[in-house]
mmCIF file of C-alpha atoms in Angstrom:
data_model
loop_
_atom_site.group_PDB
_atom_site.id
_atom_site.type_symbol
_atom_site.label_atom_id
_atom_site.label_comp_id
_atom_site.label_asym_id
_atom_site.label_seq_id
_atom_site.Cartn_x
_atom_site.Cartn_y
_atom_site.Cartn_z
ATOM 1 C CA UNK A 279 -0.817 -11.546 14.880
ATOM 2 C CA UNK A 280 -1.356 -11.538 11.105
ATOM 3 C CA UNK A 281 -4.811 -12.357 11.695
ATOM 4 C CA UNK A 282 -5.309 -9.578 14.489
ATOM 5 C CA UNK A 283 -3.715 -7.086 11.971
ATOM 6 C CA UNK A 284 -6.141 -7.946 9.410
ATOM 7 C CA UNK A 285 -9.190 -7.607 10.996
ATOM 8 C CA UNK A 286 -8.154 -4.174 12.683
ATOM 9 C CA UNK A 287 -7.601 -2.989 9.042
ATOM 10 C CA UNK A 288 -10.226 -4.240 7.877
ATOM 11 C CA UNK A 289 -12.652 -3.061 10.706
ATOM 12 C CA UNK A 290 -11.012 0.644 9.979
ATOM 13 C CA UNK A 291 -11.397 0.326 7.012
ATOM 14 C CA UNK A 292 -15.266 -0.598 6.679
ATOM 15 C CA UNK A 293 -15.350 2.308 9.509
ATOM 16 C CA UNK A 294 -14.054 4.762 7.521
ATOM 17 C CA UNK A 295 -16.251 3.837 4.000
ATOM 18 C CA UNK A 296 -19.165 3.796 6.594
ATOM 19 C CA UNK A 297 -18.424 7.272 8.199
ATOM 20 C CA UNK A 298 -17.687 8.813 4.676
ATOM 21 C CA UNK A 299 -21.227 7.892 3.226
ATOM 22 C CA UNK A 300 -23.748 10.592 3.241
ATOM 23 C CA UNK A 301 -24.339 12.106 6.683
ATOM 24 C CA UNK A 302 -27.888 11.336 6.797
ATOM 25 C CA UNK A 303 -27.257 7.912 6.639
ATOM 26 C CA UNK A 304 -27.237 5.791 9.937
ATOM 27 C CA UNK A 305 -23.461 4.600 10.555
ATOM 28 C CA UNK A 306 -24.452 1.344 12.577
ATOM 29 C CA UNK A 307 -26.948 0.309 9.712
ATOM 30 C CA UNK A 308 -23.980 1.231 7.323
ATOM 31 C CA UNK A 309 -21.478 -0.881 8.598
ATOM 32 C CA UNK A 310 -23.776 -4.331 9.671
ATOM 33 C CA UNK A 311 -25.339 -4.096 6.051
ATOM 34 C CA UNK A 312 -24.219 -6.441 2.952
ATOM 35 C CA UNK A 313 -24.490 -3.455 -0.010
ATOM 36 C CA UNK A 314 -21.825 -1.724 2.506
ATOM 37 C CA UNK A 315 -19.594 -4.885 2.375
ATOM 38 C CA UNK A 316 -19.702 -5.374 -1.286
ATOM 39 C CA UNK A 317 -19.191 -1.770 -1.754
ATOM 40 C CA UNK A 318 -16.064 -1.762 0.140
ATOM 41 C CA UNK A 319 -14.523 -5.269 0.460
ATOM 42 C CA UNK A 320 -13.189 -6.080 -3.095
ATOM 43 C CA UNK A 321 -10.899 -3.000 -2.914
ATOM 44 C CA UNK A 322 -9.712 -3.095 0.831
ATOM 45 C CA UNK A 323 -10.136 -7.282 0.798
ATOM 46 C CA UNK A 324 -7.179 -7.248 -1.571
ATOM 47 C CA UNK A 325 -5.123 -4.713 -0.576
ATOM 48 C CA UNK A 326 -5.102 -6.427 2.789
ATOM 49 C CA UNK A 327 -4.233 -9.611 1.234
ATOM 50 C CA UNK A 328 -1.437 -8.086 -0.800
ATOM 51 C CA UNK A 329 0.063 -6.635 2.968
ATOM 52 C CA UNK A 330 -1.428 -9.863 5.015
ATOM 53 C CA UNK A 331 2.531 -10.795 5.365
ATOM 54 C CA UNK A 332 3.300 -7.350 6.176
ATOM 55 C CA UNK A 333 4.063 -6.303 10.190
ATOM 56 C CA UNK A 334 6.001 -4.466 12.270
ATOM 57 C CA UNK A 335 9.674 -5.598 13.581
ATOM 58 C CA UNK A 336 8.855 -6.469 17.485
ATOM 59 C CA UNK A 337 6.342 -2.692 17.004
ATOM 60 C CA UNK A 338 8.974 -1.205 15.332
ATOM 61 C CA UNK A 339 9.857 0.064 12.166
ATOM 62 C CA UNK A 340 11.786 -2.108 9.622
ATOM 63 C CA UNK A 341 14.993 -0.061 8.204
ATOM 64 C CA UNK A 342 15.214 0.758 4.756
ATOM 65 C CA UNK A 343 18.324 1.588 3.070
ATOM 66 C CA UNK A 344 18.516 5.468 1.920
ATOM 67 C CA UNK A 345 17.954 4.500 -2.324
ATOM 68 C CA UNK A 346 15.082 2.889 -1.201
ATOM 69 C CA UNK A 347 13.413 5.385 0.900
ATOM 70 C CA UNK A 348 14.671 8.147 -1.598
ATOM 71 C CA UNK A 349 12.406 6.127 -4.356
ATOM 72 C CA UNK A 350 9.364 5.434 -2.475
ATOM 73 C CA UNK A 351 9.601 9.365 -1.425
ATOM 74 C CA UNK A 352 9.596 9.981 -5.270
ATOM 75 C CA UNK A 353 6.433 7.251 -5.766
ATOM 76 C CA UNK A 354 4.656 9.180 -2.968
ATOM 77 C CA UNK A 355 5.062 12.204 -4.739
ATOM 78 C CA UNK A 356 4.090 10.879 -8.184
ATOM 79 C CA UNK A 357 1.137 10.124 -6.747
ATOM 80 C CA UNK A 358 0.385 13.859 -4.573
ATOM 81 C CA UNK A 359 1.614 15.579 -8.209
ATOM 82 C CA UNK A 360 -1.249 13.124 -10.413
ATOM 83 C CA UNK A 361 -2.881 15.158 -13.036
ATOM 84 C CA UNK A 362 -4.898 13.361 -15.876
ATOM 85 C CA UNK A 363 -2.547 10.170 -17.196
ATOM 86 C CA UNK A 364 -2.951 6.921 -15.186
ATOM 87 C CA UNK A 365 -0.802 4.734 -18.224
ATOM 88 C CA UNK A 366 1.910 7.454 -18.047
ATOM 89 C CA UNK A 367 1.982 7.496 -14.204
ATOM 90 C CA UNK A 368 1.910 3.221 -14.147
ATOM 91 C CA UNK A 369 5.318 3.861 -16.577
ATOM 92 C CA UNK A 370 6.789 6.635 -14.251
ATOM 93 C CA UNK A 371 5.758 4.320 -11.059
ATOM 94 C CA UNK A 372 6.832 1.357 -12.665
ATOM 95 C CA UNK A 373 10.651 2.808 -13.804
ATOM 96 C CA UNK A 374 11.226 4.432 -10.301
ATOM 97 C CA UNK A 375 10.451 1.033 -8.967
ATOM 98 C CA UNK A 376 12.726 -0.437 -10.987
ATOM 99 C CA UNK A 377 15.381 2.001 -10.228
ATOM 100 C CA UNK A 378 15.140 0.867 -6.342
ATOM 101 C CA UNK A 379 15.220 -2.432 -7.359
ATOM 102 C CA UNK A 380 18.386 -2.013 -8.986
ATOM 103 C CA UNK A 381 20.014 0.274 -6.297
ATOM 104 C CA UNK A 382 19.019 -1.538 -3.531
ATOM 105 C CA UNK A 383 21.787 -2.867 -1.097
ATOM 106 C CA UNK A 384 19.774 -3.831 1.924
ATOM 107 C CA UNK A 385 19.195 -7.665 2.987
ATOM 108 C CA UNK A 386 17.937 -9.937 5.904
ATOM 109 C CA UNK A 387 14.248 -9.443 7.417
ATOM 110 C CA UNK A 388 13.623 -6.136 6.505
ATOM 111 C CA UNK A 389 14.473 -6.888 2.813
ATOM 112 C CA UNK A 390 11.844 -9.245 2.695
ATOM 113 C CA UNK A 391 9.319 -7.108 4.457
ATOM 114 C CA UNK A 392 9.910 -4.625 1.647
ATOM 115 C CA UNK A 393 9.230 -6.599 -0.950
ATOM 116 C CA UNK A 394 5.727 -7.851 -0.265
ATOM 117 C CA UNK A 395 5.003 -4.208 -0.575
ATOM 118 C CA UNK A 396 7.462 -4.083 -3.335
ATOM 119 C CA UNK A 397 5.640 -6.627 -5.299
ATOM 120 C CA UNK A 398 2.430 -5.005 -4.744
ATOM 121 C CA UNK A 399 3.111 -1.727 -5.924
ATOM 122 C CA UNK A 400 4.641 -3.506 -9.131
ATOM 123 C CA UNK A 401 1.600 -5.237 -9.835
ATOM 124 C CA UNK A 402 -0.175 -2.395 -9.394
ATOM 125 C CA UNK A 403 1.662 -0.342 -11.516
ATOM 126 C CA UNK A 404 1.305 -2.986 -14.264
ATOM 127 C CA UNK A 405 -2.584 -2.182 -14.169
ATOM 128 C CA UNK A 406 -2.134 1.291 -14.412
ATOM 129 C CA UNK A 407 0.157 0.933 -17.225
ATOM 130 C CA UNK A 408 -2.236 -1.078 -19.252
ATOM 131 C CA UNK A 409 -4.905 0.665 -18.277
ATOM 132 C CA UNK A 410 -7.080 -2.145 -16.617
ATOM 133 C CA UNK A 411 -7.654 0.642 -13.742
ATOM 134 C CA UNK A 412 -7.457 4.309 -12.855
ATOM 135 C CA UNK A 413 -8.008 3.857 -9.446
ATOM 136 C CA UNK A 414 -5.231 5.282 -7.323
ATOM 137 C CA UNK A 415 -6.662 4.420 -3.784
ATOM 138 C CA UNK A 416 -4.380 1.132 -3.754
ATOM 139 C CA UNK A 417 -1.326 2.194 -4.969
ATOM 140 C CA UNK A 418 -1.670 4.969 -2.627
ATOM 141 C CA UNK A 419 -2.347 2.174 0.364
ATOM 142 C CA UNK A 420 0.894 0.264 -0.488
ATOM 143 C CA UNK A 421 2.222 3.407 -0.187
ATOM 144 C CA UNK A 422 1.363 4.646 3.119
ATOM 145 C CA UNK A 423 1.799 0.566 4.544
ATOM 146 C CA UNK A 424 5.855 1.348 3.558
ATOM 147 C CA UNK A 425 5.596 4.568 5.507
ATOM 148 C CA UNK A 426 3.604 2.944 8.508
ATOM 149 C CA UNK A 427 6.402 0.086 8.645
ATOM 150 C CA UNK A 428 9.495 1.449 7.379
ATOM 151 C CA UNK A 429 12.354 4.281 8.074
ATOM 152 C CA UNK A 430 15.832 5.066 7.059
ATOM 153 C CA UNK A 431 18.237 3.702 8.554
ATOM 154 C CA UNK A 432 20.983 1.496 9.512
ATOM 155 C CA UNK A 433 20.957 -1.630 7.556
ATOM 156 C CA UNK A 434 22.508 -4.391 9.483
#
């Protein structure tokens, strides 16, 4: 499954870089060449090994509790907001992060589906923070994997 999951993201993915190259370009060339691989794979490669752990619960959403979900609602819209300073916005990230961490009351399987994105995001931050990138294309995929595998809802 993990291994099916990968390859469909990654395959998206490399469709998507491929499709968003300059439209005189020939897609099929684009995608079965190695500059379009190196352009593409160190960035996608390692978000998709950050999330390789990640999946669905039976193809459905895991449940978040509400502080949770309330704090990756305020990460999301960090990041839609973004105007000019990537080591302020690692900080911002970084403290509301912190403040889920701290309110968090949920447990069990869907805990621990949280936190590989959890610990993803936090490492990213970190990079942001120190500025070792500006890049917000993987925080921004951590983000929408919470959203594609997560809801509200009843903790049990």
């Amino acid at each position: 499954m993990k291994t099916l999951l990968l390859f469909l993201t990654l395959s998206v993915l490399v469709l998507f870089s491929a499709c968003s190259d300059s439209p005189t370009q020939n897609v099929s060339e684009d995608v079965n060449t190695d500059q379009t691989e190196t352009k593409t794979a160190p960035h996608d490669t390692e978000v998709a090994k950050d999330l390789e752990d990640l999946n669905l619960n039976d193809g459905e959403k895991w449940k978040a509790d509400s502080s949770t979900h309330k704090g990756m609602n305020t990460v999301q819209q960090m990041l839609t907001d973004f105007q000019g300073d990537t080591k302020q916005l690692g900080k911002d990230v970084k403290d509301s992060l912190n403040a889920v961490i701290k309110a968090c009351d949920f447990k069990g399987k869907d805990h621990d589906q949280y936190h590989i994105i959890l610990h993803a995001m936090l490492k990213e931050a970190k990079k942001l923070k120190k500025g070792k990138t500006n890049d917000l294309s993987k925080m921004q995929a951590y983000v929408d994997a919470y959203y594609e595998h997560f809801e509200v809802g009843d903790i049990e």
